[in-house]
Each structure stands twice: as structure tokens, then as C-alpha cells.
Amino acid sequence: MNNNDLKTLLQDLKYPGIDRTIGELKLLGEIKVVNGVANVELLTISDESYLNVKKLIEESISNKFDSLNITKKNLAKKDANYGNSANPNNRAPYAKNVIAVTSGKGGVGKSTVSVNIAIALAQKGFKVGILDADVYGPNVPRLTNTDVERIKWNDDDKIIPSENYGIKIMSVALTTPAMDTPLVWRSSVAVNALIQFLEDVAWGELDFMVIDMPPGTGDVQLTVAQELPISAAVLVTTPQIVATDDVSRAVMMFKDISVKMAGIVENMSFFIAPDTKNRYDIFGTGGGEKIAKKYDIPFLGAIPLDMKIREASDQGEPPVALGDDEQKKYYQDVVENILANSEFNL
Ligand code: ADP
């Protein structure tokens, strides 16, 4: 068996538990057969994946060689040259502007807002990509009706993003075997996946890259700020949590790392009864505006709690694309305010 035979054999092995081969996952480094000894280098982003693949290879081919020598090359090394938030790297030179959408807590509608902002920008004629970096709840594929798609590669070994509603879409969800697999990723793995999606996806030229960040103030936020020049951060909150520490921590983090905030969106802000059209300010009014004023950042708009927004979103029909005029306007106004409050390179 020569180098190429071994390579072909290894490429076709299925990664344990995932419907993809280790060739597709690009886990193979240098492969050499010398005097009956197979030397296999694995490119890994975590010890866990290294051990998984090592075991798989040992079980599959050790009887074919006198001995098997498996080594690992840590892909993280490639990224040792991290930037810092004051002087970030630019892992996405193809994107003229990066908008990071974030929240203090999960479940406030951050992904819904991200998707609708991205589509509203595309409706204005901009070239837009959305990167779903919310490793704890990657919802963008479901919200854009792209959730059945799996990763595909082009001839240049770049990942081909999904496309729908006029935007390019890539999600950390597409790297998991099934959509409902809980993602118990350690942050280093999440960070490496994020960098891979910035560098190894065929985004083409973009006017805007919208990043749906995980909630909170963890490693992924810091990495994004270090690896990308963020043009504007958008903070999504709900009236229940607008005055909580989670929100103020998120604002303070962006201030600390000198990322410019485009402003705050208050989601599920009020309720309009579908039958009577009466408006109910269940959690009072003006919380979002108050917090924006407190931190001296713009208030970008209030989006109502609307059953139709939830139903349509969860079916992959974004309100800004397929909703009624009123629903469209909420998100389109937010986008106008983002554009008015930021200095974009267009
Ligand atoms: P996050 O990204 O903050 O975790 P999601 O965007 O996934 O939140 O939204 C959480 C849930 O709330 C989803 O079921 C979504 O459809 C729903 N939702 C979001 N915004 C609204 C809204 N304005 N009105 C009603 N439901 C909403």
C-alpha cells in the first residue's frame, strides 16, 4: 500500500457518530508509508477529536501495516497569532463591515433579530452574510429555513454557505450530526470553529457580515473582537431583563474592549392584541431607552411580542421577508437606525 492508497482509505473513514468522513472534515495532515510503517498526521482542534480519530484509524488499518505511527498537529497553533481588541486581526477581509449581534441572556430573540437585520440589509441592496456563532443555541438555520442542509465544499476546499432570503448563511449548527444535538463545546473548540467559518467559507465579497453571537460575555465575544474589526455591536434585550446585570455586563464588556455599540434593540417590548389591536405594555415602557441613555448608546427600536413573529420565525419564514408591512417595518427601522448611528465603510 503506497501513500495515496493509504490516504484514500483514511479519507473515506466515517468520523464516529457523524455522517461525514474524516476526509470531508479535513482532519488529515501528512501521510507517508515507509517500509511497512504507516505515518499519519492528524490535524485536530481538540484532544478529544484527536483521540477519537486515532482510535478509529487504529481499529481500521493497524492490521494492514507492521506498525502505525499517528501524530497530531494542533490546528490551534496556526492561530497562535491572536490579535487584540484594540488592534484586531482581520480574518474576514472580504467583508467591508462586521455587525455583531449580542445579548446579555439567551432567549431574548437575538437570533431572530440578527436574521431579520441581515435580510433587511439585503433588501436595501447590500451583499450580506450571516454567521451563526451562537454555539449554545444555533438557531439561524431554522430561522432561515436552511436547517436540512449539510456542509458542502467547493473545488478550492472552501465551505459553500447556504443561501436564502438573499443572504449567505453559515452556522455552527451545521457542524453537528443532528440539529438537536446539544452543543457542549468547550470554548476553545467553539473559538476554533468560529475562526474556521471566517476563513474557510466561500463568502465572496460582502458589504456586511452579521454575526449572531452567543449570549453573555465569554470567550467567543472576546475572540470576535480580537480577530475581526467589528464595525458595530447591536445589543438585544427584553423589557424583563433590560435593567439586569447581564445587560450592563454586556454593555460594559464592549466598552472595555473598545467596540463601538450601534445601540440597543428592545425585543418583545409590548403586546398588541391580535383581535382588538389594543397595545399592552406588560413590563412598562421606556426600559430600553432608559438603559441606552444610561450608557450613552443609541436606542435602535422596540419590536413587539407578536405571536405571528414567533410562529413564522420558527417555521423559517422571517417576518421582514414574509410578514405584513407592520412587521417588516419594525426590523427595517432598526436597520435604518443602525446605519444612521454607525460609521460603515460602504
Ligand atoms: P435568542 O437568540 O436570544 O436565544 P431566539 O431568536 O432564538 O432567541 O428567540 C427565542 C424565541 O422567541 C423563539 O421562539 C422566537 O421565535 C421567539 N421570538 C423572538 N422574537 C419574538 C417576538 N418579537 N415576538 C414573539 N416571539 C419572538
Short mmCIF file of N, CA, C and O in Angstrom, two decimals, residues 27-133:
data_model
loop_
_atom_site.label_atom_id
_atom_site.label_comp_id
_atom_site.label_asym_id
_atom_site.label_seq_id
_atom_site.Cartn_x
_atom_site.Cartn_y
_atom_site.Cartn_z
N LEU A 27 -9.33 16.37 8.38
CA LEU A 27 -8.57 16.06 9.59
C LEU A 27 -7.22 15.41 9.28
O LEU A 27 -6.46 15.10 10.19
N LEU A 28 -6.94 15.21 7.99
CA LEU A 28 -5.70 14.51 7.65
C LEU A 28 -4.59 15.48 7.28
O LEU A 28 -4.79 16.39 6.49
N GLY A 29 -3.43 15.27 7.90
CA GLY A 29 -2.26 16.05 7.53
C GLY A 29 -1.40 15.20 6.60
O GLY A 29 -1.91 14.56 5.67
N GLU A 30 -0.10 15.15 6.89
CA GLU A 30 0.81 14.40 6.02
C GLU A 30 0.65 12.89 6.24
O GLU A 30 0.52 12.44 7.39
N ILE A 31 0.67 12.17 5.14
CA ILE A 31 0.52 10.70 5.25
C ILE A 31 1.63 10.03 4.46
O ILE A 31 1.83 10.34 3.28
N LYS A 32 2.37 9.15 5.14
CA LYS A 32 3.51 8.52 4.47
C LYS A 32 3.59 7.05 4.84
O LYS A 32 3.41 6.70 6.01
N VAL A 33 3.89 6.22 3.85
CA VAL A 33 4.14 4.81 4.16
C VAL A 33 5.62 4.55 3.89
O VAL A 33 6.10 4.80 2.79
N VAL A 34 6.36 4.13 4.92
CA VAL A 34 7.79 3.86 4.76
C VAL A 34 8.11 2.48 5.32
O VAL A 34 7.91 2.24 6.52
N ASN A 35 8.57 1.59 4.45
CA ASN A 35 8.94 0.23 4.87
C ASN A 35 7.91 -0.44 5.76
O ASN A 35 8.23 -0.92 6.85
N GLY A 36 6.65 -0.40 5.33
CA GLY A 36 5.60 -1.09 6.09
C GLY A 36 5.11 -0.34 7.31
O GLY A 36 4.27 -0.84 8.06
N VAL A 37 5.66 0.86 7.53
CA VAL A 37 5.19 1.66 8.67
C VAL A 37 4.32 2.80 8.13
O VAL A 37 4.74 3.54 7.24
N ALA A 38 3.12 2.90 8.69
CA ALA A 38 2.23 3.98 8.25
C ALA A 38 2.38 5.17 9.19
O ALA A 38 2.24 5.03 10.40
N ASN A 39 2.72 6.33 8.62
CA ASN A 39 2.83 7.56 9.41
C ASN A 39 1.65 8.46 9.07
O ASN A 39 1.51 8.88 7.91
N VAL A 40 0.86 8.73 10.05
CA VAL A 40 -0.36 9.51 9.79
C VAL A 40 -0.36 10.73 10.70
O VAL A 40 -0.27 10.60 11.93
N GLU A 41 -0.44 11.89 10.08
CA GLU A 41 -0.53 13.12 10.88
C GLU A 41 -1.99 13.58 10.89
O GLU A 41 -2.62 13.68 9.84
N LEU A 42 -2.51 13.85 12.08
CA LEU A 42 -3.90 14.31 12.19
C LEU A 42 -3.93 15.80 12.54
O LEU A 42 -3.19 16.26 13.41
N LEU A 43 -4.78 16.51 11.84
CA LEU A 43 -4.95 17.93 12.14
C LEU A 43 -6.15 18.04 13.07
O LEU A 43 -7.25 17.67 12.70
N THR A 44 -5.91 18.49 14.26
CA THR A 44 -7.03 18.48 15.20
C THR A 44 -7.17 19.82 15.89
O THR A 44 -6.23 20.58 16.00
N ILE A 45 -8.40 20.08 16.32
CA ILE A 45 -8.62 21.29 17.08
C ILE A 45 -8.85 20.98 18.56
O ILE A 45 -8.93 21.86 19.37
N SER A 46 -8.94 19.71 18.89
CA SER A 46 -9.07 19.38 20.32
C SER A 46 -8.49 17.99 20.55
O SER A 46 -8.44 17.17 19.65
N ASP A 47 -8.07 17.76 21.78
CA ASP A 47 -7.54 16.44 22.12
C ASP A 47 -8.60 15.38 21.94
O ASP A 47 -8.32 14.24 21.56
N GLU A 48 -9.83 15.77 22.22
CA GLU A 48 -10.93 14.83 22.13
C GLU A 48 -11.09 14.31 20.70
O GLU A 48 -11.20 13.10 20.47
N SER A 49 -11.08 15.21 19.74
CA SER A 49 -11.27 14.75 18.37
C SER A 49 -10.05 13.96 17.92
O SER A 49 -10.15 12.99 17.19
N TYR A 50 -8.85 14.36 18.39
CA TYR A 50 -7.64 13.62 18.05
C TYR A 50 -7.76 12.17 18.52
O TYR A 50 -7.53 11.22 17.77
N LEU A 51 -8.15 12.00 19.78
CA LEU A 51 -8.24 10.64 20.34
C LEU A 51 -9.30 9.81 19.63
O LEU A 51 -9.10 8.62 19.35
N ASN A 52 -10.41 10.45 19.30
CA ASN A 52 -11.47 9.75 18.55
C ASN A 52 -10.97 9.21 17.22
O ASN A 52 -11.18 8.06 16.87
N VAL A 53 -10.30 10.09 16.48
CA VAL A 53 -9.87 9.71 15.14
C VAL A 53 -8.72 8.71 15.21
O VAL A 53 -8.64 7.77 14.41
N LYS A 54 -7.85 8.90 16.20
CA LYS A 54 -6.72 7.98 16.36
C LYS A 54 -7.25 6.56 16.58
O LYS A 54 -6.80 5.60 15.93
N LYS A 55 -8.23 6.43 17.45
CA LYS A 55 -8.79 5.12 17.76
C LYS A 55 -9.44 4.52 16.50
O LYS A 55 -9.24 3.34 16.19
N LEU A 56 -10.16 5.36 15.79
CA LEU A 56 -10.82 4.91 14.58
C LEU A 56 -9.81 4.35 13.57
O LEU A 56 -9.98 3.27 13.00
N ILE A 57 -8.69 5.08 13.41
CA ILE A 57 -7.69 4.66 12.44
C ILE A 57 -7.00 3.37 12.91
O ILE A 57 -6.79 2.44 12.13
N GLU A 58 -6.69 3.34 14.20
CA GLU A 58 -6.04 2.12 14.72
C GLU A 58 -6.92 0.89 14.48
O GLU A 58 -6.45 -0.15 14.03
N GLU A 59 -8.20 1.05 14.76
CA GLU A 59 -9.10 -0.09 14.59
C GLU A 59 -9.25 -0.50 13.13
O GLU A 59 -9.43 -1.66 12.81
N SER A 60 -9.15 0.50 12.23
CA SER A 60 -9.43 0.20 10.83
C SER A 60 -8.23 -0.33 10.06
O SER A 60 -8.38 -1.12 9.15
N ILE A 61 -7.02 0.14 10.39
CA ILE A 61 -5.91 -0.20 9.48
C ILE A 61 -4.70 -0.82 10.15
O ILE A 61 -3.74 -1.18 9.46
N SER A 62 -4.70 -0.97 11.49
CA SER A 62 -3.45 -1.43 12.09
C SER A 62 -3.05 -2.84 11.60
O SER A 62 -1.88 -3.15 11.52
N ASN A 63 -4.03 -3.65 11.21
CA ASN A 63 -3.67 -5.00 10.74
C ASN A 63 -3.04 -4.99 9.33
O ASN A 63 -2.54 -5.99 8.86
N LYS A 64 -3.08 -3.83 8.68
CA LYS A 64 -2.53 -3.76 7.31
C LYS A 64 -1.06 -3.33 7.29
O LYS A 64 -0.42 -3.33 6.25
N PHE A 65 -0.52 -2.91 8.44
CA PHE A 65 0.85 -2.40 8.48
C PHE A 65 1.65 -3.06 9.61
O PHE A 65 1.06 -3.55 10.57
N ASP A 66 2.99 -3.04 9.47
CA ASP A 66 3.82 -3.57 10.53
C ASP A 66 3.64 -2.73 11.79
O ASP A 66 3.56 -3.24 12.88
N SER A 67 3.63 -1.39 11.57
CA SER A 67 3.30 -0.54 12.72
C SER A 67 2.66 0.74 12.22
O SER A 67 2.74 1.09 11.04
N LEU A 68 2.05 1.41 13.17
CA LEU A 68 1.26 2.58 12.84
C LEU A 68 1.72 3.71 13.73
O LEU A 68 1.82 3.55 14.95
N ASN A 69 2.04 4.83 13.11
CA ASN A 69 2.59 5.95 13.88
C ASN A 69 1.68 7.16 13.66
O ASN A 69 1.72 7.81 12.63
N ILE A 70 0.84 7.42 14.66
CA ILE A 70 -0.13 8.52 14.50
C ILE A 70 0.31 9.71 15.34
O ILE A 70 0.58 9.58 16.54
N THR A 71 0.45 10.85 14.68
CA THR A 71 0.85 12.06 15.42
C THR A 71 -0.21 13.13 15.23
O THR A 71 -1.03 13.04 14.32
N LYS A 72 -0.15 14.16 16.06
CA LYS A 72 -1.14 15.21 15.87
C LYS A 72 -0.47 16.56 15.64
O LYS A 72 0.60 16.86 16.17
N LYS A 73 -1.12 17.32 14.81
CA LYS A 73 -0.68 18.69 14.60
C LYS A 73 -1.83 19.55 15.06
O LYS A 73 -2.95 19.45 14.54
N ASN A 74 -1.55 20.37 16.06
CA ASN A 74 -2.65 21.14 16.65
C ASN A 74 -2.96 22.35 15.77
O ASN A 74 -2.14 23.22 15.58
N LEU A 75 -4.17 22.37 15.24
CA LEU A 75 -4.55 23.47 14.35
C LEU A 75 -4.56 24.80 15.07
O LEU A 75 -4.40 25.84 14.46
N ALA A 76 -4.78 24.75 16.37
CA ALA A 76 -4.83 26.00 17.12
C ALA A 76 -3.52 26.76 16.98
O ALA A 76 -3.48 27.97 17.03
N LYS A 77 -2.41 25.99 16.73
CA LYS A 77 -1.09 26.63 16.59
C LYS A 77 -1.09 27.64 15.46
O LYS A 77 -0.50 28.69 15.55
N LYS A 78 -1.80 27.26 14.39
CA LYS A 78 -1.90 28.14 13.23
C LYS A 78 -2.44 29.51 13.66
O LYS A 78 -2.16 30.52 13.05
N ASP A 79 -3.24 29.50 14.73
CA ASP A 79 -3.91 30.71 15.14
C ASP A 79 -3.24 31.36 16.35
O ASP A 79 -3.82 32.18 17.03
N ALA A 80 -1.99 30.97 16.60
CA ALA A 80 -1.33 31.46 17.79
C ALA A 80 -1.20 32.98 17.77
O ALA A 80 -1.16 33.62 18.81
N ASN A 81 -1.21 33.53 16.58
CA ASN A 81 -1.02 34.95 16.45
C ASN A 81 -2.34 35.70 16.63
O ASN A 81 -2.85 36.32 15.71
N TYR A 82 -2.91 35.59 17.81
CA TYR A 82 -4.17 36.27 18.05
C TYR A 82 -3.97 37.77 18.09
O TYR A 82 -2.95 38.26 18.55
N GLY A 83 -4.97 38.46 17.64
CA GLY A 83 -4.92 39.91 17.73
C GLY A 83 -5.37 40.34 19.11
O GLY A 83 -5.52 39.55 20.01
N ASN A 84 -5.56 41.64 19.26
CA ASN A 84 -6.21 42.09 20.49
C ASN A 84 -7.28 43.09 20.09
O ASN A 84 -7.32 43.56 18.96
N SER A 85 -8.17 43.39 21.03
CA SER A 85 -9.36 44.13 20.62
C SER A 85 -9.04 45.56 20.20
O SER A 85 -9.74 46.15 19.39
N ALA A 86 -7.92 46.11 20.72
CA ALA A 86 -7.57 47.46 20.31
C ALA A 86 -7.01 47.46 18.89
O ALA A 86 -7.15 48.42 18.13
N ASN A 87 -6.37 46.36 18.53
CA ASN A 87 -5.76 46.26 17.22
C ASN A 87 -6.05 44.87 16.65
O ASN A 87 -5.18 44.01 16.59
N PRO A 88 -7.30 44.64 16.27
CA PRO A 88 -7.70 43.27 15.94
C PRO A 88 -7.11 42.78 14.62
O PRO A 88 -6.78 43.59 13.74
N ASN A 89 -7.00 41.46 14.52
CA ASN A 89 -6.71 40.86 13.22
C ASN A 89 -7.91 41.10 12.32
O ASN A 89 -8.96 41.53 12.78
N ASN A 90 -7.75 40.76 11.06
CA ASN A 90 -8.94 40.77 10.20
C ASN A 90 -9.05 39.45 9.48
O ASN A 90 -8.44 39.23 8.44
N ARG A 91 -9.79 38.55 10.08
CA ARG A 91 -9.97 37.22 9.49
C ARG A 91 -10.99 37.25 8.37
O ARG A 91 -11.24 36.23 7.75
N ALA A 92 -11.64 38.37 8.16
CA ALA A 92 -12.68 38.43 7.14
C ALA A 92 -12.47 39.64 6.23
O ALA A 92 -13.30 40.53 6.16
N PRO A 93 -11.33 39.67 5.52
CA PRO A 93 -11.05 40.85 4.69
C PRO A 93 -12.07 41.02 3.56
O PRO A 93 -12.14 42.09 2.97
N TYR A 94 -12.82 39.97 3.29
CA TYR A 94 -13.84 40.02 2.22
C TYR A 94 -15.08 40.79 2.67
O TYR A 94 -15.95 41.09 1.87
N ALA A 95 -15.19 41.08 3.97
CA ALA A 95 -16.38 41.79 4.46
C ALA A 95 -16.02 43.24 4.76
O ALA A 95 -15.08 43.51 5.50
N LYS A 96 -16.77 44.17 4.16
CA LYS A 96 -16.45 45.58 4.40
C LYS A 96 -16.79 45.99 5.82
O LYS A 96 -16.14 46.85 6.39
N ASN A 97 -17.85 45.39 6.36
CA ASN A 97 -18.30 45.76 7.70
C ASN A 97 -18.76 44.52 8.47
O ASN A 97 -19.33 43.61 7.87
N VAL A 98 -18.51 44.54 9.77
CA VAL A 98 -18.96 43.43 10.61
C VAL A 98 -19.90 43.98 11.68
O VAL A 98 -19.56 44.92 12.39
N ILE A 99 -21.10 43.39 11.75
CA ILE A 99 -22.05 43.77 12.80
C ILE A 99 -22.20 42.57 13.73
O ILE A 99 -22.57 41.49 13.30
N ALA A 100 -21.88 42.77 15.00
CA ALA A 100 -22.02 41.68 15.97
C ALA A 100 -23.31 41.89 16.75
O ALA A 100 -23.52 42.95 17.32
N VAL A 101 -24.18 40.87 16.73
CA VAL A 101 -25.44 40.99 17.46
C VAL A 101 -25.34 40.13 18.72
O VAL A 101 -24.99 38.95 18.65
N THR A 102 -25.63 40.73 19.84
CA THR A 102 -25.33 40.07 21.09
C THR A 102 -26.45 40.32 22.11
O THR A 102 -27.35 41.11 21.87
N SER A 103 -26.40 39.59 23.21
CA SER A 103 -27.41 39.81 24.25
C SER A 103 -26.80 39.41 25.59
O SER A 103 -25.81 38.68 25.64
N GLY A 104 -27.40 39.93 26.66
CA GLY A 104 -26.90 39.57 27.98
C GLY A 104 -27.28 38.15 28.35
O GLY A 104 -26.54 37.44 29.01
N LYS A 105 -28.46 37.73 27.87
CA LYS A 105 -29.02 36.43 28.24
C LYS A 105 -29.53 35.73 27.00
O LYS A 105 -29.83 36.38 26.00
N GLY A 106 -29.73 34.40 27.08
CA GLY A 106 -30.33 33.67 25.97
C GLY A 106 -31.84 33.84 25.95
O GLY A 106 -32.43 34.25 26.94
N GLY A 107 -32.43 33.56 24.79
CA GLY A 107 -33.89 33.54 24.70
C GLY A 107 -34.56 34.88 24.55
O GLY A 107 -35.78 34.97 24.61
N VAL A 108 -33.79 35.93 24.34
CA VAL A 108 -34.40 37.26 24.22
C VAL A 108 -34.77 37.60 22.77
O VAL A 108 -35.37 38.63 22.50
N GLY A 109 -34.42 36.71 21.84
CA GLY A 109 -34.74 36.96 20.43
C GLY A 109 -33.55 37.49 19.65
O GLY A 109 -33.71 38.05 18.56
N LYS A 110 -32.36 37.26 20.16
CA LYS A 110 -31.15 37.74 19.49
C LYS A 110 -31.01 37.16 18.09
O LYS A 110 -30.72 37.90 17.14
N SER A 111 -31.23 35.84 17.96
CA SER A 111 -31.07 35.23 16.63
C SER A 111 -32.14 35.74 15.67
O SER A 111 -31.84 36.00 14.49
N THR A 112 -33.35 35.90 16.17
CA THR A 112 -34.43 36.40 15.32
C THR A 112 -34.09 37.81 14.83
O THR A 112 -34.24 38.12 13.65
N VAL A 113 -33.60 38.64 15.73
CA VAL A 113 -33.22 39.99 15.34
C VAL A 113 -32.05 39.95 14.34
O VAL A 113 -32.07 40.63 13.32
N SER A 114 -31.06 39.09 14.61
CA SER A 114 -29.89 39.00 13.70
C SER A 114 -30.33 38.68 12.28
O SER A 114 -29.91 39.32 11.32
N VAL A 115 -31.17 37.65 12.17
CA VAL A 115 -31.60 37.19 10.84
C VAL A 115 -32.38 38.29 10.12
O VAL A 115 -32.15 38.57 8.94
N ASN A 116 -33.28 38.93 10.86
CA ASN A 116 -34.11 39.95 10.21
C ASN A 116 -33.32 41.21 9.86
O ASN A 116 -33.59 41.85 8.86
N ILE A 117 -32.33 41.52 10.68
CA ILE A 117 -31.44 42.65 10.34
C ILE A 117 -30.66 42.32 9.06
O ILE A 117 -30.54 43.13 8.15
N ALA A 118 -30.15 41.09 9.01
CA ALA A 118 -29.34 40.69 7.83
C ALA A 118 -30.21 40.77 6.57
O ALA A 118 -29.77 41.31 5.54
N ILE A 119 -31.43 40.27 6.66
CA ILE A 119 -32.30 40.28 5.48
C ILE A 119 -32.70 41.71 5.11
O ILE A 119 -32.72 42.07 3.94
N ALA A 120 -32.97 42.53 6.13
CA ALA A 120 -33.34 43.93 5.84
C ALA A 120 -32.19 44.66 5.15
O ALA A 120 -32.42 45.49 4.26
N LEU A 121 -30.96 44.35 5.53
CA LEU A 121 -29.81 44.96 4.85
C LEU A 121 -29.76 44.49 3.39
O LEU A 121 -29.50 45.27 2.47
N ALA A 122 -30.02 43.19 3.18
CA ALA A 122 -30.01 42.67 1.81
C ALA A 122 -31.13 43.30 0.99
O ALA A 122 -30.97 43.59 -0.20
N GLN A 123 -32.27 43.57 1.64
CA GLN A 123 -33.38 44.22 0.93
C GLN A 123 -32.99 45.62 0.45
O GLN A 123 -33.55 46.14 -0.50
N LYS A 124 -32.03 46.22 1.12
CA LYS A 124 -31.56 47.54 0.69
C LYS A 124 -30.49 47.45 -0.40
O LYS A 124 -29.91 48.45 -0.81
N GLY A 125 -30.19 46.23 -0.82
CA GLY A 125 -29.26 46.05 -1.92
C GLY A 125 -27.84 45.70 -1.50
O GLY A 125 -26.95 45.59 -2.34
N PHE A 126 -27.62 45.56 -0.19
CA PHE A 126 -26.27 45.20 0.26
C PHE A 126 -26.03 43.70 0.12
O PHE A 126 -26.97 42.90 0.18
N LYS A 127 -24.76 43.35 -0.03
CA LYS A 127 -24.38 41.93 -0.04
C LYS A 127 -24.13 41.53 1.41
O LYS A 127 -23.28 42.11 2.09
N VAL A 128 -24.87 40.52 1.87
CA VAL A 128 -24.87 40.22 3.30
C VAL A 128 -24.63 38.74 3.57
O VAL A 128 -25.19 37.87 2.89
N GLY A 129 -23.82 38.46 4.57
CA GLY A 129 -23.68 37.10 5.07
C GLY A 129 -24.02 37.10 6.55
O GLY A 129 -23.83 38.11 7.23
N ILE A 130 -24.55 35.98 7.02
CA ILE A 130 -24.78 35.87 8.47
C ILE A 130 -24.03 34.64 8.98
O ILE A 130 -24.11 33.56 8.40
N LEU A 131 -23.25 34.86 10.03
CA LEU A 131 -22.52 33.76 10.65
C LEU A 131 -23.15 33.50 12.02
O LEU A 131 -23.16 34.39 12.88
N ASP A 132 -23.69 32.32 12.17
CA ASP A 132 -24.33 31.94 13.43
C ASP A 132 -23.25 31.37 14.34
O ASP A 132 -22.82 30.24 14.17
N ALA A 133 -22.80 32.20 15.26
CA ALA A 133 -21.73 31.78 16.16
C ALA A 133 -22.26 31.44 17.54
O ALA A 133 -21.50 31.27 18.48
#
